[in-house]
Short mmCIF file of C-alpha atoms in Angstrom, two decimals:
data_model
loop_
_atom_site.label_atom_id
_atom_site.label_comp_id
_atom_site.label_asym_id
_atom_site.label_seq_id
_atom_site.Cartn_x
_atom_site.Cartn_y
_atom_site.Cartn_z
CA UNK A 6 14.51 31.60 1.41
CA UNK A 7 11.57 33.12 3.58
CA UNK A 8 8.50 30.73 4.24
CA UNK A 9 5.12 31.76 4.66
CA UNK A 10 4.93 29.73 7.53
CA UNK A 11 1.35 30.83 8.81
CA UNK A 12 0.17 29.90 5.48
CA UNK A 13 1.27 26.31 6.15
CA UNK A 14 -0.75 26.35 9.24
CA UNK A 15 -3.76 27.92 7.57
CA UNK A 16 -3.53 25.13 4.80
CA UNK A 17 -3.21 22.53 7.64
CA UNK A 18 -6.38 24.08 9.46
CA UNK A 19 -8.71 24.07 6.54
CA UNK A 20 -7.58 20.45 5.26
CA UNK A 21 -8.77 19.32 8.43
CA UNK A 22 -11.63 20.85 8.34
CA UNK A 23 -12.23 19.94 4.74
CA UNK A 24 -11.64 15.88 5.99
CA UNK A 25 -13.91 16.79 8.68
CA UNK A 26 -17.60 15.50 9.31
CA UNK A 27 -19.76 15.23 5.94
CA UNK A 28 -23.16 15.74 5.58
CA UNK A 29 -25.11 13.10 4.39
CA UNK A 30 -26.63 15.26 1.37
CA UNK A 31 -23.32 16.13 -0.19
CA UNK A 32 -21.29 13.13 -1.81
CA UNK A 33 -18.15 12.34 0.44
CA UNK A 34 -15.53 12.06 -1.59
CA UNK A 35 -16.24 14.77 -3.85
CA UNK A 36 -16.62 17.78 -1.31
CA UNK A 37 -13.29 16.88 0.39
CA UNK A 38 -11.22 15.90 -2.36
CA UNK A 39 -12.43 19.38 -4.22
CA UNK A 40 -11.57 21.55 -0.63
CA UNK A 41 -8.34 19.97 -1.20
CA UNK A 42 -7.47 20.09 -4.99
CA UNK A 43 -8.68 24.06 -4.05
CA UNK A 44 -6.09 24.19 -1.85
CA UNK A 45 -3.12 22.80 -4.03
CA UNK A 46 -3.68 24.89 -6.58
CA UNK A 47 -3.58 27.48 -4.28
CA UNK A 48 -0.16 26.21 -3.20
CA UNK A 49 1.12 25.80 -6.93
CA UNK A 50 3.14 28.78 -5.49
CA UNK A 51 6.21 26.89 -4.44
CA UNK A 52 7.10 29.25 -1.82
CA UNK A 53 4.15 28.01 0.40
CA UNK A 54 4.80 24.42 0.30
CA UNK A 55 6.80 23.58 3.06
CA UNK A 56 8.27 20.68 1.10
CA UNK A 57 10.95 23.41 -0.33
CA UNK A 58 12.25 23.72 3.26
CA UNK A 59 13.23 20.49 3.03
CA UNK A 60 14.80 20.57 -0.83
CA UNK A 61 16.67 23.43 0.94
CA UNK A 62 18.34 21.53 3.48
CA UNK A 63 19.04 18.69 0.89
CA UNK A 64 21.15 21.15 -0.77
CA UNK A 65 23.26 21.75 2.50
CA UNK A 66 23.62 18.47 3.14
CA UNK A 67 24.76 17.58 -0.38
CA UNK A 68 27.67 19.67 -0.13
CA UNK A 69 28.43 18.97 3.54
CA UNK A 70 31.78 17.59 4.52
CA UNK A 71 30.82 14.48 6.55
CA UNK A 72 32.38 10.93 7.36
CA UNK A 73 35.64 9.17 8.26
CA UNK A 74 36.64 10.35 4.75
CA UNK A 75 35.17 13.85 5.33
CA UNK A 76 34.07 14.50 2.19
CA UNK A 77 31.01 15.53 0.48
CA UNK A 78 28.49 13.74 -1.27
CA UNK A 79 29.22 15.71 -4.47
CA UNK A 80 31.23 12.98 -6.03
CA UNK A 81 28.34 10.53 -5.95
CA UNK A 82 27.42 9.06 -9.13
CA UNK A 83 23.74 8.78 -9.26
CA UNK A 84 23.51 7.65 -12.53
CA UNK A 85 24.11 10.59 -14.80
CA UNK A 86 28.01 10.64 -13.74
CA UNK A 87 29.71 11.61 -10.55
CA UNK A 88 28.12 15.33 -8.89
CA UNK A 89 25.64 15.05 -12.03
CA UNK A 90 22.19 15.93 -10.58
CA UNK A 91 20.01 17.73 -13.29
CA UNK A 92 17.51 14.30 -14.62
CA UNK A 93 19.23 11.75 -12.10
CA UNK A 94 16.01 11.22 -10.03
CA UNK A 95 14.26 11.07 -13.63
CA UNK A 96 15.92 7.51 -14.35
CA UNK A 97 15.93 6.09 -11.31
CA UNK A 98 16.05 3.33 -10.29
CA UNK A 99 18.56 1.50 -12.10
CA UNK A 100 21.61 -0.42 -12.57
CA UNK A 101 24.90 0.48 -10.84
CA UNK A 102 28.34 -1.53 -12.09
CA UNK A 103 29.90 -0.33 -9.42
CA UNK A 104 27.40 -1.80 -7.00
CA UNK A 105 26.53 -4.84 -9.35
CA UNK A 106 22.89 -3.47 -8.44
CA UNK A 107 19.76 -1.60 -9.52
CA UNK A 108 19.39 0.80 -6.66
CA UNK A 109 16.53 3.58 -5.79
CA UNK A 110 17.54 7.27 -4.59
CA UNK A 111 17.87 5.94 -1.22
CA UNK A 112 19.45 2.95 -1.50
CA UNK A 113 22.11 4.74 -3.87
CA UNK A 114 22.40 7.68 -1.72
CA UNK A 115 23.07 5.51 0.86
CA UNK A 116 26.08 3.50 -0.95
CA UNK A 117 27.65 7.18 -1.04
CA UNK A 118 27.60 7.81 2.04
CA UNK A 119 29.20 4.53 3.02
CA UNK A 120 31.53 3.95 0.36
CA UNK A 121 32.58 8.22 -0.72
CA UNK A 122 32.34 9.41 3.06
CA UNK A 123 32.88 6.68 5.34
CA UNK A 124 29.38 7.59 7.27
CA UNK A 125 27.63 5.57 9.86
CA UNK A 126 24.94 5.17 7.84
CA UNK A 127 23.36 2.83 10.54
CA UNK A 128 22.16 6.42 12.32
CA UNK A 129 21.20 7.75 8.79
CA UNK A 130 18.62 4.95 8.63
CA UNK A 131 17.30 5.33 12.03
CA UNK A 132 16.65 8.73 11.24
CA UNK A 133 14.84 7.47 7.64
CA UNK A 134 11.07 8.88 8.64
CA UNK A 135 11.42 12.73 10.28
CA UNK A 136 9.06 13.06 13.21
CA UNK A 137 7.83 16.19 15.41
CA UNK A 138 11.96 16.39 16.80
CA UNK A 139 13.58 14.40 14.46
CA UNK A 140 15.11 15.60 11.05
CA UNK A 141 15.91 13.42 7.84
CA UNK A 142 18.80 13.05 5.93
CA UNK A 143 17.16 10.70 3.52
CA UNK A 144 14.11 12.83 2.87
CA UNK A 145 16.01 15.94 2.95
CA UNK A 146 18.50 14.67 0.13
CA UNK A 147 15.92 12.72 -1.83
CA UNK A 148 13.95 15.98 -1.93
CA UNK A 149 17.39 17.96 -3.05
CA UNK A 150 18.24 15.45 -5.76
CA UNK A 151 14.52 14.73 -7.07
CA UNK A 152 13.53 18.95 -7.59
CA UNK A 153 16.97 18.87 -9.71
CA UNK A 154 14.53 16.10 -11.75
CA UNK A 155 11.17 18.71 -11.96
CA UNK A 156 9.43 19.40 -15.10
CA UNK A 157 11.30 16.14 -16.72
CA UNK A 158 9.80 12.85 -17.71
CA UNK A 159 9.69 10.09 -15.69
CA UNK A 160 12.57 7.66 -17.97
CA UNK A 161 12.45 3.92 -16.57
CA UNK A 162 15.45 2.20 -16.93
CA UNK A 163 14.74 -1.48 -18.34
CA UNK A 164 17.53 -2.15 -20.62
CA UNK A 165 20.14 -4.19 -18.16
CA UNK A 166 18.78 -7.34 -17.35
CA UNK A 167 18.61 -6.88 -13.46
CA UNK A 168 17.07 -3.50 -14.29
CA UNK A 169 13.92 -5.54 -16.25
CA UNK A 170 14.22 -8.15 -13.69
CA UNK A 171 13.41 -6.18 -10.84
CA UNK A 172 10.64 -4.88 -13.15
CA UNK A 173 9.53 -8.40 -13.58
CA UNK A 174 9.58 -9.18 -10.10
CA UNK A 175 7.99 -5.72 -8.84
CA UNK A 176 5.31 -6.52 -10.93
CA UNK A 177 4.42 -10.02 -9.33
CA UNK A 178 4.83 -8.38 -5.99
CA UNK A 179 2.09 -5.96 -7.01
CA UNK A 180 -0.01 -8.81 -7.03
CA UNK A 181 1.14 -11.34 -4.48
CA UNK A 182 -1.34 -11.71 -1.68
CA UNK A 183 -1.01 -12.34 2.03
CA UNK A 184 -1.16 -11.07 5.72
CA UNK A 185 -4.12 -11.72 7.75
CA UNK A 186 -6.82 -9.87 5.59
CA UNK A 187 -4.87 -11.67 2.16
CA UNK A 188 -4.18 -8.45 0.56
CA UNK A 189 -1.86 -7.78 -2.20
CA UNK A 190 -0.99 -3.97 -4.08
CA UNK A 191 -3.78 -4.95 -6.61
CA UNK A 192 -6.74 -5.23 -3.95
CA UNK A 193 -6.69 -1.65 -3.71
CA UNK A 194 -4.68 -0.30 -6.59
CA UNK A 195 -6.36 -2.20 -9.78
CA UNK A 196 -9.61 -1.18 -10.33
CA UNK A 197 -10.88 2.55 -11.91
CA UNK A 198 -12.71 5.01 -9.35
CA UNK A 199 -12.78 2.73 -6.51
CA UNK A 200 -11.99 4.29 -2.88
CA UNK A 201 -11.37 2.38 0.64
CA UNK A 202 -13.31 4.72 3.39
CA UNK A 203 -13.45 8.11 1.82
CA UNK A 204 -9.50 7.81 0.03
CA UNK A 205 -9.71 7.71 -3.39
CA UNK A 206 -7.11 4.83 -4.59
CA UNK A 207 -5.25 5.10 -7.67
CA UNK A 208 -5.26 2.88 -10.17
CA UNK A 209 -1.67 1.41 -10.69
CA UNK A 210 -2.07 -1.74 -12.72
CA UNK A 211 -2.80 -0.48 -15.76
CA UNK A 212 0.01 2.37 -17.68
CA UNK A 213 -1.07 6.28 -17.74
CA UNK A 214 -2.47 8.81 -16.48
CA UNK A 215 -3.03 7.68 -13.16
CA UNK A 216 0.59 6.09 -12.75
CA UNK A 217 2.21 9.18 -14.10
CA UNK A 218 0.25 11.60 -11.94
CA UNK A 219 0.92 9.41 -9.13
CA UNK A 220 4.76 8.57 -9.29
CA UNK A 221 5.13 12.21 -10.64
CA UNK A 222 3.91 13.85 -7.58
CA UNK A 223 6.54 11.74 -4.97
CA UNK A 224 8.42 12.85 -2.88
CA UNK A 225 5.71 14.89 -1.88
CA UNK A 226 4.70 16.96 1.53
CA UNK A 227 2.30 15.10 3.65
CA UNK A 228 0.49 17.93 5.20
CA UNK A 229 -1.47 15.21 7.46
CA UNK A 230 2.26 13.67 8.66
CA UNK A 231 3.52 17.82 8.13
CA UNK A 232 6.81 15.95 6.54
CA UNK A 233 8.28 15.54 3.47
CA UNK A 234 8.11 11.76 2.29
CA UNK A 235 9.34 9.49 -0.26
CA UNK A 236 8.49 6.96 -2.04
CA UNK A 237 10.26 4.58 0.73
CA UNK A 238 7.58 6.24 3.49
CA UNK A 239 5.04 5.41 1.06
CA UNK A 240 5.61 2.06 0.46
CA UNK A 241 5.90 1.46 3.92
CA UNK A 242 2.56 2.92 5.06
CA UNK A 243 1.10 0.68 2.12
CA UNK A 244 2.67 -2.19 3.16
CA UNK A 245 1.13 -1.86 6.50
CA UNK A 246 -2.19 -1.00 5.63
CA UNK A 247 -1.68 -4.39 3.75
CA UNK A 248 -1.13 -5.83 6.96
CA UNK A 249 2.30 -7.17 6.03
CA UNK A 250 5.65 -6.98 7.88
CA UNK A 251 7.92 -3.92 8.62
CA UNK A 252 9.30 -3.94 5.33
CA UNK A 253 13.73 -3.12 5.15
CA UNK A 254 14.41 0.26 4.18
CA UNK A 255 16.01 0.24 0.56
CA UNK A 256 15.56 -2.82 0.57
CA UNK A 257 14.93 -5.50 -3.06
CA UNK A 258 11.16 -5.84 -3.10
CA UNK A 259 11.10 -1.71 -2.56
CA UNK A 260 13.01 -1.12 -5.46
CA UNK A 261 10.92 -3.78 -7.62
CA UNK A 262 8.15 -2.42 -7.35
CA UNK A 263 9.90 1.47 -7.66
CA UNK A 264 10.96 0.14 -10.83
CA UNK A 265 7.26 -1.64 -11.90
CA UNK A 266 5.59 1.82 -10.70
CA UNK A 267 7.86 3.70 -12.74
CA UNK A 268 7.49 1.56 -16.12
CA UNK A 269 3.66 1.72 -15.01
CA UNK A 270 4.35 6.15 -15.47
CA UNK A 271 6.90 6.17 -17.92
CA UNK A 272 6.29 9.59 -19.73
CA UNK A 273 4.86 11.60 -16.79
CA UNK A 274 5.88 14.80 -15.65
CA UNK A 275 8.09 14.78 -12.38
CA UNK A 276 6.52 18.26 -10.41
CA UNK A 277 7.87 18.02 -7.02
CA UNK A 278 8.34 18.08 -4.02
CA UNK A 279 4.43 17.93 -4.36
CA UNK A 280 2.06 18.77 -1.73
CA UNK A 281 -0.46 16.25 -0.73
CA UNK A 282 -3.00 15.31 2.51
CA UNK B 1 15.13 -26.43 -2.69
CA UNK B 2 14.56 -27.97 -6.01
CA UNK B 3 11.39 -29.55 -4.63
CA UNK B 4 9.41 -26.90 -3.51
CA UNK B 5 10.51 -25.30 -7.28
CA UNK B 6 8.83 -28.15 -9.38
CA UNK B 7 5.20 -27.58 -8.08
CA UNK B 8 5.44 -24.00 -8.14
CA UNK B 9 6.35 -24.03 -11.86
CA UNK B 10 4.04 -26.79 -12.85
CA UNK B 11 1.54 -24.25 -11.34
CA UNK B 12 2.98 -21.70 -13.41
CA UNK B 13 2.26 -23.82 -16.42
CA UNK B 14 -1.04 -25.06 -15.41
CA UNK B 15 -2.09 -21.01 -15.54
CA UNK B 16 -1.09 -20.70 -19.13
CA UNK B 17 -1.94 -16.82 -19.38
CA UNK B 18 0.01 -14.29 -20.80
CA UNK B 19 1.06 -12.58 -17.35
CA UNK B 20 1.45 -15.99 -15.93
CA UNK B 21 4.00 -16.43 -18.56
CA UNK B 22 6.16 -12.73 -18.00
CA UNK B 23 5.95 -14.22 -14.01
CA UNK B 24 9.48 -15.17 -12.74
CA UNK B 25 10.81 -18.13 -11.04
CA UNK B 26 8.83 -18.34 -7.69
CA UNK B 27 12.49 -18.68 -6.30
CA UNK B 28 13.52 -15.43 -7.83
CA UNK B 29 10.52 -13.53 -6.14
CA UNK B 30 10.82 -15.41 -3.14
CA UNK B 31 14.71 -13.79 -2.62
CA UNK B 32 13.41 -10.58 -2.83
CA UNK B 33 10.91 -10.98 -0.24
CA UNK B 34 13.59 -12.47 1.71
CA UNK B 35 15.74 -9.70 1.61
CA UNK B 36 12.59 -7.33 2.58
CA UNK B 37 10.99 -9.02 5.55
CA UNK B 38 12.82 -11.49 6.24
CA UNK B 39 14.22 -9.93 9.30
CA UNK B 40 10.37 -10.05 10.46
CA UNK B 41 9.91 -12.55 13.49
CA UNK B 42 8.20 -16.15 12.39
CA UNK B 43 4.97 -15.18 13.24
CA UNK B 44 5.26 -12.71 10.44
CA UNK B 45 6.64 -15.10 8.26
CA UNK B 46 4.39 -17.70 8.75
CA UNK B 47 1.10 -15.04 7.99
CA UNK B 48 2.84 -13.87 4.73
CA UNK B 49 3.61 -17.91 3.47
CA UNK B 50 0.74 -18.20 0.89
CA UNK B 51 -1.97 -21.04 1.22
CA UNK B 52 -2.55 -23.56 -1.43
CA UNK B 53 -5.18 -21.27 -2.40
CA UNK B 54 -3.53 -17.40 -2.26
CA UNK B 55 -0.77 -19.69 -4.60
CA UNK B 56 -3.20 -20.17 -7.14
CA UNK B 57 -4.59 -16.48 -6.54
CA UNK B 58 -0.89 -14.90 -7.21
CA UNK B 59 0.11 -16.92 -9.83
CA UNK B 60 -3.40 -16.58 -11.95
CA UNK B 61 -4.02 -13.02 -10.29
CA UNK B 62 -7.51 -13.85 -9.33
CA UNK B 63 -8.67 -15.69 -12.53
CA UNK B 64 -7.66 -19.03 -11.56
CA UNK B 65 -8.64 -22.08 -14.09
CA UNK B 66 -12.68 -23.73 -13.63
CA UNK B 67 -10.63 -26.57 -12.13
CA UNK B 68 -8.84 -24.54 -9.64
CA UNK B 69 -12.22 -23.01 -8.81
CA UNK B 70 -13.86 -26.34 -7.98
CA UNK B 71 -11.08 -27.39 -5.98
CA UNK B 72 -10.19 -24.16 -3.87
CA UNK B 73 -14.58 -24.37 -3.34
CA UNK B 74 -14.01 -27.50 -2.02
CA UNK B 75 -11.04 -26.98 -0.32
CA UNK B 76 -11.96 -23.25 1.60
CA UNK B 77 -15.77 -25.01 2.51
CA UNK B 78 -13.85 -27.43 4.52
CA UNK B 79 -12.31 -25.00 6.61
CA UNK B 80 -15.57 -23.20 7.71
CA UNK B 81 -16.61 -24.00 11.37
CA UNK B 82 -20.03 -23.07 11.90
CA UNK B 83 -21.64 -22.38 15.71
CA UNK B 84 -22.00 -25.41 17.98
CA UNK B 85 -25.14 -23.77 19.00
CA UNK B 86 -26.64 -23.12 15.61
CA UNK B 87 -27.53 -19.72 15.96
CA UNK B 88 -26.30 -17.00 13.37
CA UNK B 89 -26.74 -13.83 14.75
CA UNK B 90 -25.42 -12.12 17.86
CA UNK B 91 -25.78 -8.61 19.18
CA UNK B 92 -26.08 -5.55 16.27
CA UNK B 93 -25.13 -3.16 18.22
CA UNK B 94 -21.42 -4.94 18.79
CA UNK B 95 -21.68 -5.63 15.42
CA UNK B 96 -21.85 -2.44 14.28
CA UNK B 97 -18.31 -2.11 16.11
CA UNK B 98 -16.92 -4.82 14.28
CA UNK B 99 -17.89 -3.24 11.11
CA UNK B 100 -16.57 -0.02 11.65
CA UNK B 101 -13.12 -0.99 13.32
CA UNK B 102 -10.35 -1.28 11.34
CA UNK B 103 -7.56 -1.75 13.83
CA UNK B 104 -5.63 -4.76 14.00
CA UNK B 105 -2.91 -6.89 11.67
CA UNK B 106 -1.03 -4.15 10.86
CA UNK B 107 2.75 -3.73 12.52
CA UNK B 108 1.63 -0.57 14.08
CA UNK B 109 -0.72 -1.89 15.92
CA UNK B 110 0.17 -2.33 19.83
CA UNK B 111 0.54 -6.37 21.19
CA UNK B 112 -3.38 -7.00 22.23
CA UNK B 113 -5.32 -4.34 19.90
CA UNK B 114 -8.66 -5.96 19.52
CA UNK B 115 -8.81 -6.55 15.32
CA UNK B 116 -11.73 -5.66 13.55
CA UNK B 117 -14.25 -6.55 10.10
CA UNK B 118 -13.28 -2.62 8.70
CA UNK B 119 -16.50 -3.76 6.75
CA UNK B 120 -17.07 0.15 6.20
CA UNK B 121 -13.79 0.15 4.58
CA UNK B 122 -15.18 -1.81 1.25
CA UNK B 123 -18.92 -1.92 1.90
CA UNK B 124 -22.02 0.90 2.11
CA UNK B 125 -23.84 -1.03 4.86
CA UNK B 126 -25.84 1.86 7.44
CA UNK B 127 -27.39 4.09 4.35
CA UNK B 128 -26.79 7.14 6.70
CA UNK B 129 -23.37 6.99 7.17
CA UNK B 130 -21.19 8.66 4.12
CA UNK B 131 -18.01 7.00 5.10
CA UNK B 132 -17.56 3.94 3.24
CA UNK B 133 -15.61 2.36 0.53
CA UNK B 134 -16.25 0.93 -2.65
CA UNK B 135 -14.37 -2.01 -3.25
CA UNK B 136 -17.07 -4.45 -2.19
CA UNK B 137 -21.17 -4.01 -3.09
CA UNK B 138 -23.59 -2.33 -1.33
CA UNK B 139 -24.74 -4.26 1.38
CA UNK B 140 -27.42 -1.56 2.72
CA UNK B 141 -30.37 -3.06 3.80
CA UNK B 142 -28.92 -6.55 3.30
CA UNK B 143 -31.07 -8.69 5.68
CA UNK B 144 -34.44 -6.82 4.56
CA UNK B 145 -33.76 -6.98 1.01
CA UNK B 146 -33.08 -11.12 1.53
CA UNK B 147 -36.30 -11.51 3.69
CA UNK B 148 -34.17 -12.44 6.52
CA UNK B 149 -34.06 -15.50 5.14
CA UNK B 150 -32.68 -18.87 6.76
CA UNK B 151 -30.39 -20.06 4.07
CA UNK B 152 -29.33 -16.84 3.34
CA UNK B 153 -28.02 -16.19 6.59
CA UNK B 154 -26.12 -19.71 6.88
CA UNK B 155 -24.60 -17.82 3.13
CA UNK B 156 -23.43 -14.81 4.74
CA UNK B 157 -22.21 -16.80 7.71
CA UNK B 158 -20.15 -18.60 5.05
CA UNK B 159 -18.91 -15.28 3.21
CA UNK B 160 -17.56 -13.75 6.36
CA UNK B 161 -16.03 -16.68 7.97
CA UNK B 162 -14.45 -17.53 4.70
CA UNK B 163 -15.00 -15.46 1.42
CA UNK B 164 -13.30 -17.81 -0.53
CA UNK B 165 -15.21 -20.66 -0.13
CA UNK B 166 -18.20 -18.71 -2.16
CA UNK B 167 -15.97 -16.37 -4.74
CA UNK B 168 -12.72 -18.10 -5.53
CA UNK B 169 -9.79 -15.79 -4.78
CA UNK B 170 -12.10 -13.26 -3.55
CA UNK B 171 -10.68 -10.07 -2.65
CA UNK B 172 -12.49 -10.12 0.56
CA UNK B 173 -10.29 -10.95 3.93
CA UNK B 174 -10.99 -14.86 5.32
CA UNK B 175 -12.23 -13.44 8.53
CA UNK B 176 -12.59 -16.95 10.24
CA UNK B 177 -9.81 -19.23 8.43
CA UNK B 178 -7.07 -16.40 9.38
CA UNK B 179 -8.46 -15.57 13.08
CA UNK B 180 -9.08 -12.09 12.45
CA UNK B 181 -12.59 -12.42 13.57
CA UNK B 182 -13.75 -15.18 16.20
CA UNK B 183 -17.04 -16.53 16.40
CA UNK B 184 -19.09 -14.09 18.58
CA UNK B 185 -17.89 -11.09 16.84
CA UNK B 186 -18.60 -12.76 13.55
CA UNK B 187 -22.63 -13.71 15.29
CA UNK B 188 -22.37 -10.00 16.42
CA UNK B 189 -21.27 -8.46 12.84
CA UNK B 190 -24.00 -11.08 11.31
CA UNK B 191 -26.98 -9.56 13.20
CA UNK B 192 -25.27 -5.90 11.70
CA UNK B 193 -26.70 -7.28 8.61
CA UNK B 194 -29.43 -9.20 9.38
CA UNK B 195 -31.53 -7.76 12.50
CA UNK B 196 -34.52 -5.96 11.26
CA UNK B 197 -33.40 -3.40 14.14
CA UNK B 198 -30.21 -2.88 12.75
CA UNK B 199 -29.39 0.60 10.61
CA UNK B 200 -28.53 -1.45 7.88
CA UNK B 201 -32.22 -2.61 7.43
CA UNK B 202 -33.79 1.28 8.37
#
């Protein structure tokens, strides 16, 4: 598959000019955010976004021999039965027997590859966020498995008890305050129309539109990080704008609030790998 | 274990409100943030251990009871030092620095990084500049607007230093109790507000 690559560049060119230095006159938000809807629908083409580049290697990866066990990942069971991709991403996450666990994408991709293949998955992690010479397993394969999930509704899974647990719990998260500024999720994600600098900041406390754009669009392309993210990467960067600790990769409170997010857009419509600033 | 439950619930209780009610064990949410940061040194710990106040703000998600008001007023005034010297406001132009920095507290930050207010990050304050955020109100031309007014300025002194000890559970940061700020840059962020020189009062 043949990228337009100088059409990334382009995009990445006029974003930043679009985020640039705003004239007084014109609203802020407004100007930017239109310069950049502009440009998504503009790459509503999936062939420009290079978040396909990274579905693509997913796929490779999927079916790559790897491990102690050298096998591939294609007899991982992410929920829809073992090598069963098509709507996996759709329910996740949720409860795994086998595990005794509700798990995310990551966290269950990761049980594969320790358990099915026998991989160091101690690397894998280390590796979690690509950078400028650094690929991704994790967001490669989370960006595979999630496109097999596109055009579907988002399905949270709440009917096991540690499934509306962690539901329970991501929800108190959402609002549990602390860090040296005492912020919580809901000091920037609860109120309607309200933006921090120029960012407009979703809504998440309440179900709808907002949720179900929002989780719909992830894993997405961060054409500001140029890198394919998940929902991990976001919840990272959020956690640290909310001046709380390096949170574990894959870790519980993660996957609580996955799972309170995705109750919060149950009914959207998964479109990704999305593009995004 | 079982003693540091009891309060917590009887907290619980005490908020009687539907979402207080669909609110696990503090125990149970307490694991999971184990299992997430726990691996964070203590001084990370320690800054994410909720107050007797952020308690009451979690449990009762900002709404806490008119009792719980009176008593987190009472208990948040305490804890504001005001200047040995008396004097409010500092330097405008610094302040305008602390305003519009919003480095600091987060674990990207490098050991020494000088924190800032990130006042622009919530709060319209110089009319001219566009950048600004929208969670708190407007506070373009602040000082003018007040008359630069004595007991206003001991307010704002208050606000900054310690939002919570005017607006219970306030979603603005306790620059003073939690040592984001110290004193001079809180003087210097002051004048920001309240010289008539300053952009904010243009």
């Amino acid at each position: 598959m043949k990228l337009p690559i100088i059409g990334a560049a382009a995009l990445v060119a006029v974003l930043i000019v679009a985020a640039g230095p705003l004239t007084a006159q014109s609203p802020p938000q407004d100007d930017s955010e239109k310069e950049i809807e502009r440009y998504r629908q503009m790459l509503s083409d999936p062939f420009s976004n290079p978040g396909f580049l990274a579905v693509d290697r997913g796929e490779v990866l999927w079916a790559e021999k790897r491990g102690t066990k050298g096998v591939s990942l294609e007899g991982c069971d992410l929920g829809e039965g073992a090598g069963k991709l098509e709507g996996a991403f759709a329910k996740l996450p949720r409860y795994f027997a086998d595990a005794d666990k509700v798990m995310d994408t990551e966290q269950r991709l990761l049980w594969c590859m320790d358990k099915l293949q026998g991989l160091d998955t101690k690397e894998v992690v280390l590796r979690r966020f690509s950078g400028p010479a650094r690929a991704s397993d994790m967001e490669d394969l989370v960006a595979f498995i999630a496109n097999k999930s596109s055009e579907m509704t988002i399905q949270p899974q709440l009917s096991h008890p540690k499934e509306k647990e962690m539901a329970a719990v991501g929800e108190a998260l959402f609002y549990t305050r602390g860090g040296v500024n005492d912020f919580s999720c809901a000091t920037c994600h609860a109120e309607e129309g309200k933006r921090i600098r120029l960012q407009g900041l979703p809504n998440l406390s309440v179900k709808g539109k907002t949720a179900q754009e929002t989780m719909g669009s992830w894993p997405t392309y961060r054409v500001s990080q140029s890198a394919l993210r998940t929902m991990q990467h976001r919840l990272w960067d959020c956690y640290r704008q909310q001046r709380w600790p390096v949170p574990e990769y894959g870790s519980e409170a993660l996957t609580a609030l996955t799972v309170f997010l995705q109750k919060q857009a149950e009914g959207g419509e998964i479109k990704v790998p999305s593009i995004k600033r | 274990m079982i003693k540091v439950l009891i309060p917590l619930t009887a907290l619980l209780l005490a908020a009687g409100s539907a979402n207080a009610q669909e609110r696990p064990a503090q125990a149970v949410i307490d694991a999971y943030i184990k299992s997430t940061f726990g691996k964070a040194s203590a001084e990370w710990q320690a800054r994410i251990k909720p107050d007797d106040s952020l308690s009451v703000c979690n449990v009762t998600r900002n709404n806490p009871s008119s009792a719980q008001s009176d008593e987190m007023l009472k208990r948040e005034s305490a804890r504001v030092t005001y200047p040995a010297d008396g004097k409010f406001l500092g330097d405008w132009k610094k302040g305008y620095q602390v305003a519009n920095n919003g480095r600091g507290g987060q674990f990207s930050d490098p050991a020494g990084t000088v924190a800032g207010g990130n006042c622009f990050a919530c709060h319209q304050l110089d009319p001219k500049e566009v950048s600004y955020g929208t969670l708190g109100p407007s506070l373009a031309a602040y000082g003018k607007d007040r008359k630069y007014d004595p007991e206003t300025i001991k307010d704002a002194y208050t606000k900054i230093y310690n939002s919570m000890a005017v607006v219970p559970c306030s979603n603005m940061p306790r620059f003073g109790v939690n040592k984001v700020l110290d004193e001079q840059q809180i003087k210097d962020v002051m004048a920001y507000l309240f010289d008539p020189e300053s952009p904010v009062n243009k």
